[in-house]
Amino acid sequence: MTACAIETATQTAVRTAVGTAVRTAARTAAEGPGPDRTPGGAGAPDEGGAPRTEAGSAGPPGQGMPGGGPAGSGAGFTLAAGGGYAVRLAGAGESRYPERWTLDGPEPYAVPLPADQPEDPDAQLLALADGRVLIGRRSEGRRLFSLLYPSGPRTGEVPLGAVADGPGAGGAVRLLPPSPEGTRAYALSAGEHATGVWRVCGGSGGGPELVAEVPGRCAGGVWLDGTGRLLALDRRPARGGPVKSVAVDLERGGEVTPLLQITEDSDDRVLLADADSGLLLVRSDAPSPGAPRLGWGVLGSTLPVRFPECLRLADAAVTPFAVQPGQTLTPEGCAVALRIDGAAGSWVGVWRPAERRLHQVAAPPGWQAGAGLWTREGVLLLPYATGAVPCGLARLARSAPPERDAAPASPPSTTPAQPEPSGAEPRAAVAATVGVCRPVPLQQAPLTGRAPVNGRP
C-alpha cells in the first residue's frame, strides 16, 4: 500500500476541479499580451555601447543552438539542453506546481503540470529536450523520480524509481544540470566515503542506475563535452582536505581523472565549461588564499588560468551562468553571462576574455535570476515572469536601438563597465581535457615543448 492518503469521492472531485482551474488560468495567462505589447522595465544601456535588454515576448532564440549555463541542481528555473524548454516550480505556499515553458516557438508560453497534490518547495525539476519534465520528490530519506507531460486537461506521470539520500547534511540526492544530449538526467548522492552518480532517466533499464562511484564527497557538476560523457565534479577527500575538480568518464565505468589542481592547498572548482570553444570558468583561492576568485582557462591548453580583476567586485558576488556557443576554438571571443548579487538585488553582467571589461546592466523585472541562454549570434535571452507577462524572454543585445517605453530596473550598485588595470593579472597553471582525452594533473603537465591540442595552444 502506498503512503498516499485514501480520499473520498468528494475530495477527489474537488482536487480535480482545482487542478483543472489552475491549468486553465495558467494557460490563459500564458497567452500573455499580444506581440504589440511590451512590459515596462527593460534594462537601460550602460556606457560605451554595452549590452541592453529588450523585454517582451521574444521570438525564436535565433537560428543557432542556444547555450545555457549550469541551470541544474533542480532548484529554481532550469533550462533544457538546447534551450527549447524550461521548467520552474510556480505558485506559492501550498499551491505549488511545475510549470513548463516552451521557448523555441514564435513566442514563449507556459503550460502548468499540477499533480493531484501540491508539490513541496524542495521538489527538484529538470526540463528534457523532448518537452518532458523530470521531477524528484523527497519521501522518507529518498528522492522519488517521475516524468511529467501534458495530457489533455490533466498531467501525465510515469514513475521511474527512487534514489536513497546519503548520510549527513550533504548527502541529499541532487539533480545535475541537463545532459548535453538532452534526454538523459543524472543525480548525485554523497556517502561517507564516496559519491554515487546515478542516471535517473534515459538509461536502458528505464529507472535509476548507478553509473559511477567517485571516492570522496562531491558537489558541483559541469559537463565538459557535448555528448554527456565527461562530467566535472568538485571533490573533497573523505578524510578532509582542499576541494579539487575531477573529470568522471561515464562511458568507462566512472573512471576518475584529476582535472583542476592549481596549487596543493587551494580549493579549485569548475563552474562552467563550453565544449565548442574550450572556455572554462573556475573559482579558486590560489591567487588569494582564503578568498576565492573567478578565473578562466582553456580546456586542453597548457596556458595558465587567469583571474581578471574586472570580475572581482568588492560589493557584489559574481557567478557565471551561460557561455555563448558556436565559437569554435576562439575562447577569448566568447561572451559570458554572469549573475551579480549585491545590496540592490540581482542584475546581469556580460564579459568576454578578450575585452578585459565587465559590462553591467539591469535585469528585466521578474528575471528568473541566474537563468539565461545565448544564441550563436551573441544575443542573451533572459527568462522573466511578471503579473502582466507570466512567461517572457528579454533579449540582451549589443547593438539594439533604444526602446521607447523602456525604463531601467534596480540600477547596479557598481560602475556599469569596469576595465581591468594595466598591470598583469594573477595567473595559475591548469590541466584540462578536450573531447574524451584524459586530463593531465598540474604536476605532470609540461609547460613547454607540447604540441597544440586540436589547434589550441
PDB file of N, CA and C in Angstrom, residues 254-347:
ATOM      1  N   GLY A 254      32.976   5.135 -14.944  1.00  0.00           N
ATOM      2  CA  GLY A 254      33.190   6.179 -13.949  1.00  0.00           C
ATOM      3  C   GLY A 254      34.649   6.424 -13.645  1.00  0.00           C
ATOM      4  N   GLU A 255      35.514   6.206 -14.606  1.00  0.00           N
ATOM      5  CA  GLU A 255      36.940   6.460 -14.408  1.00  0.00           C
ATOM      6  C   GLU A 255      37.171   7.922 -14.014  1.00  0.00           C
ATOM      7  N   VAL A 256      37.944   8.127 -12.964  1.00  0.00           N
ATOM      8  CA  VAL A 256      38.167   9.461 -12.403  1.00  0.00           C
ATOM      9  C   VAL A 256      39.582   9.922 -12.719  1.00  0.00           C
ATOM     10  N   THR A 257      39.694  11.152 -13.222  1.00  0.00           N
ATOM     11  CA  THR A 257      40.987  11.739 -13.560  1.00  0.00           C
ATOM     12  C   THR A 257      41.063  13.148 -12.998  1.00  0.00           C
ATOM     13  N   PRO A 258      42.189  13.540 -12.393  1.00  0.00           N
ATOM     14  CA  PRO A 258      42.330  14.926 -11.917  1.00  0.00           C
ATOM     15  C   PRO A 258      42.135  15.912 -13.061  1.00  0.00           C
ATOM     16  N   LEU A 259      41.416  16.981 -12.785  1.00  0.00           N
ATOM     17  CA  LEU A 259      41.111  17.977 -13.811  1.00  0.00           C
ATOM     18  C   LEU A 259      41.685  19.341 -13.481  1.00  0.00           C
ATOM     19  N   LEU A 260      41.420  19.833 -12.289  1.00  0.00           N
ATOM     20  CA  LEU A 260      41.854  21.183 -11.924  1.00  0.00           C
ATOM     21  C   LEU A 260      42.507  21.136 -10.552  1.00  0.00           C
ATOM     22  N   GLN A 261      43.814  21.339 -10.503  1.00  0.00           N
ATOM     23  CA  GLN A 261      44.529  21.413  -9.239  1.00  0.00           C
ATOM     24  C   GLN A 261      45.649  22.436  -9.409  1.00  0.00           C
ATOM     25  N   ILE A 262      45.341  23.663  -9.011  1.00  0.00           N
ATOM     26  CA  ILE A 262      46.234  24.783  -9.284  1.00  0.00           C
ATOM     27  C   ILE A 262      47.412  24.789  -8.322  1.00  0.00           C
ATOM     28  N   THR A 263      47.144  24.702  -7.026  1.00  0.00           N
ATOM     29  CA  THR A 263      48.196  24.508  -6.040  1.00  0.00           C
ATOM     30  C   THR A 263      47.763  23.383  -5.115  1.00  0.00           C
ATOM     31  N   GLU A 264      48.676  22.920  -4.308  1.00  0.00           N
ATOM     32  CA  GLU A 264      48.376  21.777  -3.447  1.00  0.00           C
ATOM     33  C   GLU A 264      47.308  22.104  -2.419  1.00  0.00           C
ATOM     34  N   ASP A 265      47.269  23.332  -1.916  1.00  0.00           N
ATOM     35  CA  ASP A 265      46.380  23.678  -0.820  1.00  0.00           C
ATOM     36  C   ASP A 265      45.163  24.491  -1.242  1.00  0.00           C
ATOM     37  N   SER A 266      45.051  24.835  -2.509  1.00  0.00           N
ATOM     38  CA  SER A 266      43.947  25.697  -2.939  1.00  0.00           C
ATOM     39  C   SER A 266      42.683  24.888  -3.177  1.00  0.00           C
ATOM     40  N   ASP A 267      41.536  25.554  -2.956  1.00  0.00           N
ATOM     41  CA  ASP A 267      40.233  24.998  -3.333  1.00  0.00           C
ATOM     42  C   ASP A 267      39.957  25.411  -4.773  1.00  0.00           C
ATOM     43  N   ASP A 268      39.850  24.432  -5.681  1.00  0.00           N
ATOM     44  CA  ASP A 268      39.727  24.700  -7.110  1.00  0.00           C
ATOM     45  C   ASP A 268      38.450  24.053  -7.637  1.00  0.00           C
ATOM     46  N   ARG A 269      37.523  24.861  -8.102  1.00  0.00           N
ATOM     47  CA  ARG A 269      36.227  24.373  -8.579  1.00  0.00           C
ATOM     48  C   ARG A 269      35.963  24.817 -10.012  1.00  0.00           C
ATOM     49  N   VAL A 270      35.378  23.930 -10.795  1.00  0.00           N
ATOM     50  CA  VAL A 270      34.925  24.265 -12.148  1.00  0.00           C
ATOM     51  C   VAL A 270      33.474  24.732 -12.077  1.00  0.00           C
ATOM     52  N   LEU A 271      33.185  25.890 -12.639  1.00  0.00           N
ATOM     53  CA  LEU A 271      31.838  26.463 -12.616  1.00  0.00           C
ATOM     54  C   LEU A 271      31.082  26.288 -13.919  1.00  0.00           C
ATOM     55  N   LEU A 272      31.787  26.355 -15.040  1.00  0.00           N
ATOM     56  CA  LEU A 272      31.133  26.359 -16.342  1.00  0.00           C
ATOM     57  C   LEU A 272      32.154  25.935 -17.389  1.00  0.00           C
ATOM     58  N   ALA A 273      31.713  25.217 -18.408  1.00  0.00           N
ATOM     59  CA  ALA A 273      32.593  24.803 -19.495  1.00  0.00           C
ATOM     60  C   ALA A 273      31.822  24.849 -20.800  1.00  0.00           C
ATOM     61  N   ASP A 274      32.511  25.217 -21.866  1.00  0.00           N
ATOM     62  CA  ASP A 274      31.895  25.249 -23.193  1.00  0.00           C
ATOM     63  C   ASP A 274      32.682  24.336 -24.118  1.00  0.00           C
ATOM     64  N   ALA A 275      32.007  23.325 -24.656  1.00  0.00           N
ATOM     65  CA  ALA A 275      32.688  22.330 -25.475  1.00  0.00           C
ATOM     66  C   ALA A 275      33.124  22.890 -26.826  1.00  0.00           C
ATOM     67  N   ASP A 276      32.406  23.892 -27.354  1.00  0.00           N
ATOM     68  CA  ASP A 276      32.756  24.428 -28.675  1.00  0.00           C
ATOM     69  C   ASP A 276      34.069  25.193 -28.636  1.00  0.00           C
ATOM     70  N   SER A 277      34.189  26.113 -27.723  1.00  0.00           N
ATOM     71  CA  SER A 277      35.359  26.982 -27.666  1.00  0.00           C
ATOM     72  C   SER A 277      36.451  26.455 -26.752  1.00  0.00           C
ATOM     73  N   GLY A 278      36.078  25.610 -25.793  1.00  0.00           N
ATOM     74  CA  GLY A 278      37.038  25.163 -24.797  1.00  0.00           C
ATOM     75  C   GLY A 278      37.147  26.092 -23.609  1.00  0.00           C
ATOM     76  N   LEU A 279      36.311  27.130 -23.554  1.00  0.00           N
ATOM     77  CA  LEU A 279      36.383  28.076 -22.442  1.00  0.00           C
ATOM     78  C   LEU A 279      35.966  27.393 -21.144  1.00  0.00           C
ATOM     79  N   LEU A 280      36.731  27.632 -20.106  1.00  0.00           N
ATOM     80  CA  LEU A 280      36.496  27.042 -18.795  1.00  0.00           C
ATOM     81  C   LEU A 280      36.454  28.162 -17.761  1.00  0.00           C
ATOM     82  N   LEU A 281      35.371  28.228 -16.970  1.00  0.00           N
ATOM     83  CA  LEU A 281      35.238  29.206 -15.888  1.00  0.00           C
ATOM     84  C   LEU A 281      35.438  28.472 -14.569  1.00  0.00           C
ATOM     85  N   VAL A 282      36.315  29.000 -13.725  1.00  0.00           N
ATOM     86  CA  VAL A 282      36.656  28.341 -12.475  1.00  0.00           C
ATOM     87  C   VAL A 282      36.579  29.338 -11.327  1.00  0.00           C
ATOM     88  N   ARG A 283      36.532  28.786 -10.109  1.00  0.00           N
ATOM     89  CA  ARG A 283      36.663  29.601  -8.914  1.00  0.00           C
ATOM     90  C   ARG A 283      37.720  28.960  -8.022  1.00  0.00           C
ATOM     91  N   SER A 284      38.696  29.746  -7.619  1.00  0.00           N
ATOM     92  CA  SER A 284      39.817  29.217  -6.844  1.00  0.00           C
ATOM     93  C   SER A 284      40.360  30.297  -5.921  1.00  0.00           C
ATOM     94  N   ASP A 285      40.916  29.847  -4.783  1.00  0.00           N
ATOM     95  CA  ASP A 285      41.593  30.784  -3.888  1.00  0.00           C
ATOM     96  C   ASP A 285      43.109  30.698  -4.035  1.00  0.00           C
ATOM     97  N   ALA A 286      43.578  30.124  -5.156  1.00  0.00           N
ATOM     98  CA  ALA A 286      45.020  30.023  -5.383  1.00  0.00           C
ATOM     99  C   ALA A 286      45.710  31.381  -5.428  1.00  0.00           C
ATOM    100  N   PRO A 287      45.153  32.397  -6.127  1.00  0.00           N
ATOM    101  CA  PRO A 287      45.848  33.693  -6.160  1.00  0.00           C
ATOM    102  C   PRO A 287      45.695  34.499  -4.879  1.00  0.00           C
ATOM    103  N   SER A 288      44.729  34.147  -4.041  1.00  0.00           N
ATOM    104  CA  SER A 288      44.490  34.888  -2.792  1.00  0.00           C
ATOM    105  C   SER A 288      43.930  33.903  -1.766  1.00  0.00           C
ATOM    106  N   PRO A 289      44.774  33.183  -1.043  1.00  0.00           N
ATOM    107  CA  PRO A 289      44.324  32.135  -0.116  1.00  0.00           C
ATOM    108  C   PRO A 289      43.219  32.614   0.827  1.00  0.00           C
ATOM    109  N   GLY A 290      42.150  31.828   0.887  1.00  0.00           N
ATOM    110  CA  GLY A 290      41.022  32.166   1.746  1.00  0.00           C
ATOM    111  C   GLY A 290      39.996  33.063   1.101  1.00  0.00           C
ATOM    112  N   ALA A 291      40.288  33.585  -0.078  1.00  0.00           N
ATOM    113  CA  ALA A 291      39.363  34.489  -0.782  1.00  0.00           C
ATOM    114  C   ALA A 291      39.202  33.997  -2.217  1.00  0.00           C
ATOM    115  N   PRO A 292      38.233  33.120  -2.499  1.00  0.00           N
ATOM    116  CA  PRO A 292      38.078  32.567  -3.853  1.00  0.00           C
ATOM    117  C   PRO A 292      37.840  33.655  -4.893  1.00  0.00           C
ATOM    118  N   ARG A 293      38.412  33.451  -6.067  1.00  0.00           N
ATOM    119  CA  ARG A 293      38.264  34.392  -7.166  1.00  0.00           C
ATOM    120  C   ARG A 293      37.821  33.665  -8.425  1.00  0.00           C
ATOM    121  N   LEU A 294      37.181  34.414  -9.301  1.00  0.00           N
ATOM    122  CA  LEU A 294      36.692  33.880 -10.565  1.00  0.00           C
ATOM    123  C   LEU A 294      37.797  33.967 -11.605  1.00  0.00           C
ATOM    124  N   GLY A 295      38.031  32.855 -12.300  1.00  0.00           N
ATOM    125  CA  GLY A 295      39.065  32.836 -13.318  1.00  0.00           C
ATOM    126  C   GLY A 295      38.620  32.088 -14.556  1.00  0.00           C
ATOM    127  N   TRP A 296      39.473  32.086 -15.578  1.00  0.00           N
ATOM    128  CA  TRP A 296      39.152  31.397 -16.818  1.00  0.00           C
ATOM    129  C   TRP A 296      40.386  30.736 -17.399  1.00  0.00           C
ATOM    130  N   GLY A 297      40.155  29.650 -18.088  1.00  0.00           N
ATOM    131  CA  GLY A 297      41.212  28.934 -18.779  1.00  0.00           C
ATOM    132  C   GLY A 297      40.641  28.301 -20.036  1.00  0.00           C
ATOM    133  N   VAL A 298      41.457  27.456 -20.670  1.00  0.00           N
ATOM    134  CA  VAL A 298      41.054  26.813 -21.910  1.00  0.00           C
ATOM    135  C   VAL A 298      41.236  25.310 -21.761  1.00  0.00           C
ATOM    136  N   LEU A 299      40.185  24.554 -22.038  1.00  0.00           N
ATOM    137  CA  LEU A 299      40.262  23.105 -21.977  1.00  0.00           C
ATOM    138  C   LEU A 299      41.266  22.586 -23.003  1.00  0.00           C
ATOM    139  N   GLY A 300      42.157  21.723 -22.558  1.00  0.00           N
ATOM    140  CA  GLY A 300      43.132  21.147 -23.458  1.00  0.00           C
ATOM    141  C   GLY A 300      44.343  22.014 -23.696  1.00  0.00           C
ATOM    142  N   SER A 301      44.485  23.109 -22.963  1.00  0.00           N
ATOM    143  CA  SER A 301      45.608  24.011 -23.143  1.00  0.00           C
ATOM    144  C   SER A 301      46.541  23.934 -21.940  1.00  0.00           C
ATOM    145  N   THR A 302      47.817  24.202 -22.174  1.00  0.00           N
ATOM    146  CA  THR A 302      48.776  24.273 -21.067  1.00  0.00           C
ATOM    147  C   THR A 302      48.973  25.705 -20.587  1.00  0.00           C
ATOM    148  N   LEU A 303      48.229  26.646 -21.169  1.00  0.00           N
ATOM    149  CA  LEU A 303      48.324  28.023 -20.706  1.00  0.00           C
ATOM    150  C   LEU A 303      47.719  28.150 -19.313  1.00  0.00           C
ATOM    151  N   PRO A 304      48.179  29.097 -18.517  1.00  0.00           N
ATOM    152  CA  PRO A 304      47.681  29.203 -17.144  1.00  0.00           C
ATOM    153  C   PRO A 304      46.270  29.772 -17.068  1.00  0.00           C
ATOM    154  N   VAL A 305      45.598  29.469 -15.965  1.00  0.00           N
ATOM    155  CA  VAL A 305      44.314  30.103 -15.656  1.00  0.00           C
ATOM    156  C   VAL A 305      44.559  31.562 -15.305  1.00  0.00           C
ATOM    157  N   ARG A 306      43.685  32.433 -15.769  1.00  0.00           N
ATOM    158  CA  ARG A 306      43.800  33.864 -15.472  1.00  0.00           C
ATOM    159  C   ARG A 306      42.666  34.284 -14.557  1.00  0.00           C
ATOM    160  N   PHE A 307      42.928  35.242 -13.702  1.00  0.00           N
ATOM    161  CA  PHE A 307      41.942  35.736 -12.746  1.00  0.00           C
ATOM    162  C   PHE A 307      41.766  37.242 -12.961  1.00  0.00           C
ATOM    163  N   PRO A 308      40.858  37.634 -13.877  1.00  0.00           N
ATOM    164  CA  PRO A 308      40.705  39.051 -14.223  1.00  0.00           C
ATOM    165  C   PRO A 308      40.263  39.898 -13.032  1.00  0.00           C
ATOM    166  N   GLU A 309      40.854  41.050 -12.902  1.00  0.00           N
ATOM    167  CA  GLU A 309      40.480  41.973 -11.827  1.00  0.00           C
ATOM    168  C   GLU A 309      39.066  42.509 -12.027  1.00  0.00           C
ATOM    169  N   CYS A 310      38.620  42.613 -13.286  1.00  0.00           N
ATOM    170  CA  CYS A 310      37.303  43.189 -13.528  1.00  0.00           C
ATOM    171  C   CYS A 310      36.181  42.292 -13.024  1.00  0.00           C
ATOM    172  N   LEU A 311      36.476  41.013 -12.764  1.00  0.00           N
ATOM    173  CA  LEU A 311      35.463  40.101 -12.235  1.00  0.00           C
ATOM    174  C   LEU A 311      35.503  40.029 -10.716  1.00  0.00           C
ATOM    175  N   ARG A 312      36.264  40.873 -10.114  1.00  0.00           N
ATOM    176  CA  ARG A 312      36.404  40.901  -8.658  1.00  0.00           C
ATOM    177  C   ARG A 312      35.753  42.179  -8.135  1.00  0.00           C
ATOM    178  N   LEU A 313      34.498  42.087  -7.726  1.00  0.00           N
ATOM    179  CA  LEU A 313      33.741  43.236  -7.252  1.00  0.00           C
ATOM    180  C   LEU A 313      33.711  43.236  -5.733  1.00  0.00           C
ATOM    181  N   ALA A 314      34.011  44.390  -5.151  1.00  0.00           N
ATOM    182  CA  ALA A 314      34.101  44.475  -3.695  1.00  0.00           C
ATOM    183  C   ALA A 314      32.741  44.405  -3.023  1.00  0.00           C
ATOM    184  N   ASP A 315      31.699  44.845  -3.720  1.00  0.00           N
ATOM    185  CA  ASP A 315      30.387  44.962  -3.078  1.00  0.00           C
ATOM    186  C   ASP A 315      29.350  44.016  -3.661  1.00  0.00           C
ATOM    187  N   ALA A 316      29.773  42.993  -4.408  1.00  0.00           N
ATOM    188  CA  ALA A 316      28.810  42.085  -5.035  1.00  0.00           C
ATOM    189  C   ALA A 316      29.475  40.744  -5.325  1.00  0.00           C
ATOM    190  N   ALA A 317      28.652  39.699  -5.383  1.00  0.00           N
ATOM    191  CA  ALA A 317      29.110  38.365  -5.766  1.00  0.00           C
ATOM    192  C   ALA A 317      28.837  38.149  -7.244  1.00  0.00           C
ATOM    193  N   VAL A 318      29.781  37.529  -7.950  1.00  0.00           N
ATOM    194  CA  VAL A 318      29.690  37.330  -9.393  1.00  0.00           C
ATOM    195  C   VAL A 318      29.725  35.834  -9.689  1.00  0.00           C
ATOM    196  N   THR A 319      28.717  35.348 -10.435  1.00  0.00           N
ATOM    197  CA  THR A 319      28.620  33.924 -10.761  1.00  0.00           C
ATOM    198  C   THR A 319      28.268  33.760 -12.232  1.00  0.00           C
ATOM    199  N   PRO A 320      29.073  33.045 -13.016  1.00  0.00           N
ATOM    200  CA  PRO A 320      28.733  32.835 -14.436  1.00  0.00           C
ATOM    201  C   PRO A 320      27.595  31.845 -14.580  1.00  0.00           C
ATOM    202  N   PHE A 321      26.720  32.062 -15.588  1.00  0.00           N
ATOM    203  CA  PHE A 321      25.628  31.122 -15.798  1.00  0.00           C
ATOM    204  C   PHE A 321      25.418  30.737 -17.254  1.00  0.00           C
ATOM    205  N   ALA A 322      26.062  31.367 -18.217  1.00  0.00           N
ATOM    206  CA  ALA A 322      25.880  30.980 -19.618  1.00  0.00           C
ATOM    207  C   ALA A 322      27.065  31.451 -20.441  1.00  0.00           C
ATOM    208  N   VAL A 323      27.442  30.618 -21.430  1.00  0.00           N
ATOM    209  CA  VAL A 323      28.527  30.933 -22.362  1.00  0.00           C
ATOM    210  C   VAL A 323      27.985  30.887 -23.774  1.00  0.00           C
ATOM    211  N   GLN A 324      28.399  31.832 -24.596  1.00  0.00           N
ATOM    212  CA  GLN A 324      27.961  31.861 -25.995  1.00  0.00           C
ATOM    213  C   GLN A 324      28.468  30.630 -26.729  1.00  0.00           C
ATOM    214  N   PRO A 325      27.577  29.847 -27.369  1.00  0.00           N
ATOM    215  CA  PRO A 325      28.011  28.645 -28.082  1.00  0.00           C
ATOM    216  C   PRO A 325      28.491  28.965 -29.490  1.00  0.00           C
ATOM    217  N   GLY A 326      29.067  27.949 -30.123  1.00  0.00           N
ATOM    218  CA  GLY A 326      29.416  28.055 -31.532  1.00  0.00           C
ATOM    219  C   GLY A 326      30.699  28.780 -31.842  1.00  0.00           C
ATOM    220  N   GLN A 327      31.459  29.195 -30.828  1.00  0.00           N
ATOM    221  CA  GLN A 327      32.700  29.932 -31.071  1.00  0.00           C
ATOM    222  C   GLN A 327      33.870  28.954 -31.094  1.00  0.00           C
ATOM    223  N   THR A 328      33.924  28.141 -32.129  1.00  0.00           N
ATOM    224  CA  THR A 328      34.883  27.051 -32.196  1.00  0.00           C
ATOM    225  C   THR A 328      36.321  27.565 -32.141  1.00  0.00           C
ATOM    226  N   LEU A 329      37.058  27.048 -31.168  1.00  0.00           N
ATOM    227  CA  LEU A 329      38.482  27.330 -30.992  1.00  0.00           C
ATOM    228  C   LEU A 329      38.783  28.805 -30.750  1.00  0.00           C
ATOM    229  N   THR A 330      37.792  29.600 -30.350  1.00  0.00           N
ATOM    230  CA  THR A 330      38.039  31.022 -30.065  1.00  0.00           C
ATOM    231  C   THR A 330      37.483  31.369 -28.685  1.00  0.00           C
ATOM    232  N   PRO A 331      38.047  30.816 -27.629  1.00  0.00           N
ATOM    233  CA  PRO A 331      37.513  31.076 -26.292  1.00  0.00           C
ATOM    234  C   PRO A 331      37.601  32.536 -25.879  1.00  0.00           C
ATOM    235  N   GLU A 332      38.613  33.261 -26.383  1.00  0.00           N
ATOM    236  CA  GLU A 332      38.758  34.661 -25.979  1.00  0.00           C
ATOM    237  C   GLU A 332      37.605  35.526 -26.456  1.00  0.00           C
ATOM    238  N   GLY A 333      36.906  35.108 -27.519  1.00  0.00           N
ATOM    239  CA  GLY A 333      35.806  35.904 -28.050  1.00  0.00           C
ATOM    240  C   GLY A 333      34.440  35.496 -27.537  1.00  0.00           C
ATOM    241  N   CYS A 334      34.368  34.478 -26.686  1.00  0.00           N
ATOM    242  CA  CYS A 334      33.082  34.018 -26.171  1.00  0.00           C
ATOM    243  C   CYS A 334      32.493  35.033 -25.204  1.00  0.00           C
ATOM    244  N   ALA A 335      31.208  35.294 -25.359  1.00  0.00           N
ATOM    245  CA  ALA A 335      30.506  36.131 -24.395  1.00  0.00           C
ATOM    246  C   ALA A 335      30.057  35.257 -23.228  1.00  0.00           C
ATOM    247  N   VAL A 336      30.255  35.754 -22.027  1.00  0.00           N
ATOM    248  CA  VAL A 336      29.881  35.046 -20.809  1.00  0.00           C
ATOM    249  C   VAL A 336      28.870  35.902 -20.058  1.00  0.00           C
ATOM    250  N   ALA A 337      27.752  35.292 -19.678  1.00  0.00           N
ATOM    251  CA  ALA A 337      26.742  35.986 -18.880  1.00  0.00           C
ATOM    252  C   ALA A 337      26.974  35.650 -17.413  1.00  0.00           C
ATOM    253  N   LEU A 338      26.871  36.665 -16.575  1.00  0.00           N
ATOM    254  CA  LEU A 338      27.121  36.495 -15.151  1.00  0.00           C
ATOM    255  C   LEU A 338      25.979  37.067 -14.331  1.00  0.00           C
ATOM    256  N   ARG A 339      25.658  36.392 -13.263  1.00  0.00           N
ATOM    257  CA  ARG A 339      24.706  36.909 -12.288  1.00  0.00           C
ATOM    258  C   ARG A 339      25.492  37.686 -11.234  1.00  0.00           C
ATOM    259  N   ILE A 340      25.052  38.905 -10.979  1.00  0.00           N
ATOM    260  CA  ILE A 340      25.709  39.756  -9.988  1.00  0.00           C
ATOM    261  C   ILE A 340      24.712  40.022  -8.866  1.00  0.00           C
ATOM    262  N   ASP A 341      25.083  39.663  -7.655  1.00  0.00           N
ATOM    263  CA  ASP A 341      24.219  39.839  -6.486  1.00  0.00           C
ATOM    264  C   ASP A 341      24.853  40.848  -5.539  1.00  0.00           C
ATOM    265  N   GLY A 342      24.108  41.913  -5.262  1.00  0.00           N
ATOM    266  CA  GLY A 342      24.588  42.941  -4.351  1.00  0.00           C
ATOM    267  C   GLY A 342      23.459  43.468  -3.495  1.00  0.00           C
ATOM    268  N   ALA A 343      23.724  44.569  -2.809  1.00  0.00           N
ATOM    269  CA  ALA A 343      22.729  45.148  -1.910  1.00  0.00           C
ATOM    270  C   ALA A 343      21.482  45.604  -2.655  1.00  0.00           C
ATOM    271  N   ALA A 344      21.626  45.979  -3.920  1.00  0.00           N
ATOM    272  CA  ALA A 344      20.488  46.459  -4.704  1.00  0.00           C
ATOM    273  C   ALA A 344      19.690  45.332  -5.330  1.00  0.00           C
ATOM    274  N   GLY A 345      20.117  44.087  -5.151  1.00  0.00           N
ATOM    275  CA  GLY A 345      19.419  42.954  -5.743  1.00  0.00           C
ATOM    276  C   GLY A 345      20.328  42.192  -6.691  1.00  0.00           C
ATOM    277  N   SER A 346      19.733  41.619  -7.721  1.00  0.00           N
ATOM    278  CA  SER A 346      20.483  40.845  -8.715  1.00  0.00           C
ATOM    279  C   SER A 346      20.374  41.513 -10.071  1.00  0.00           C
ATOM    280  N   TRP A 347      21.479  41.552 -10.789  1.00  0.00           N
ATOM    281  CA  TRP A 347      21.467  42.083 -12.143  1.00  0.00           C
ATOM    282  C   TRP A 347      22.430  41.265 -12.995  1.00  0.00           C
TER     283      TRP A 347
END
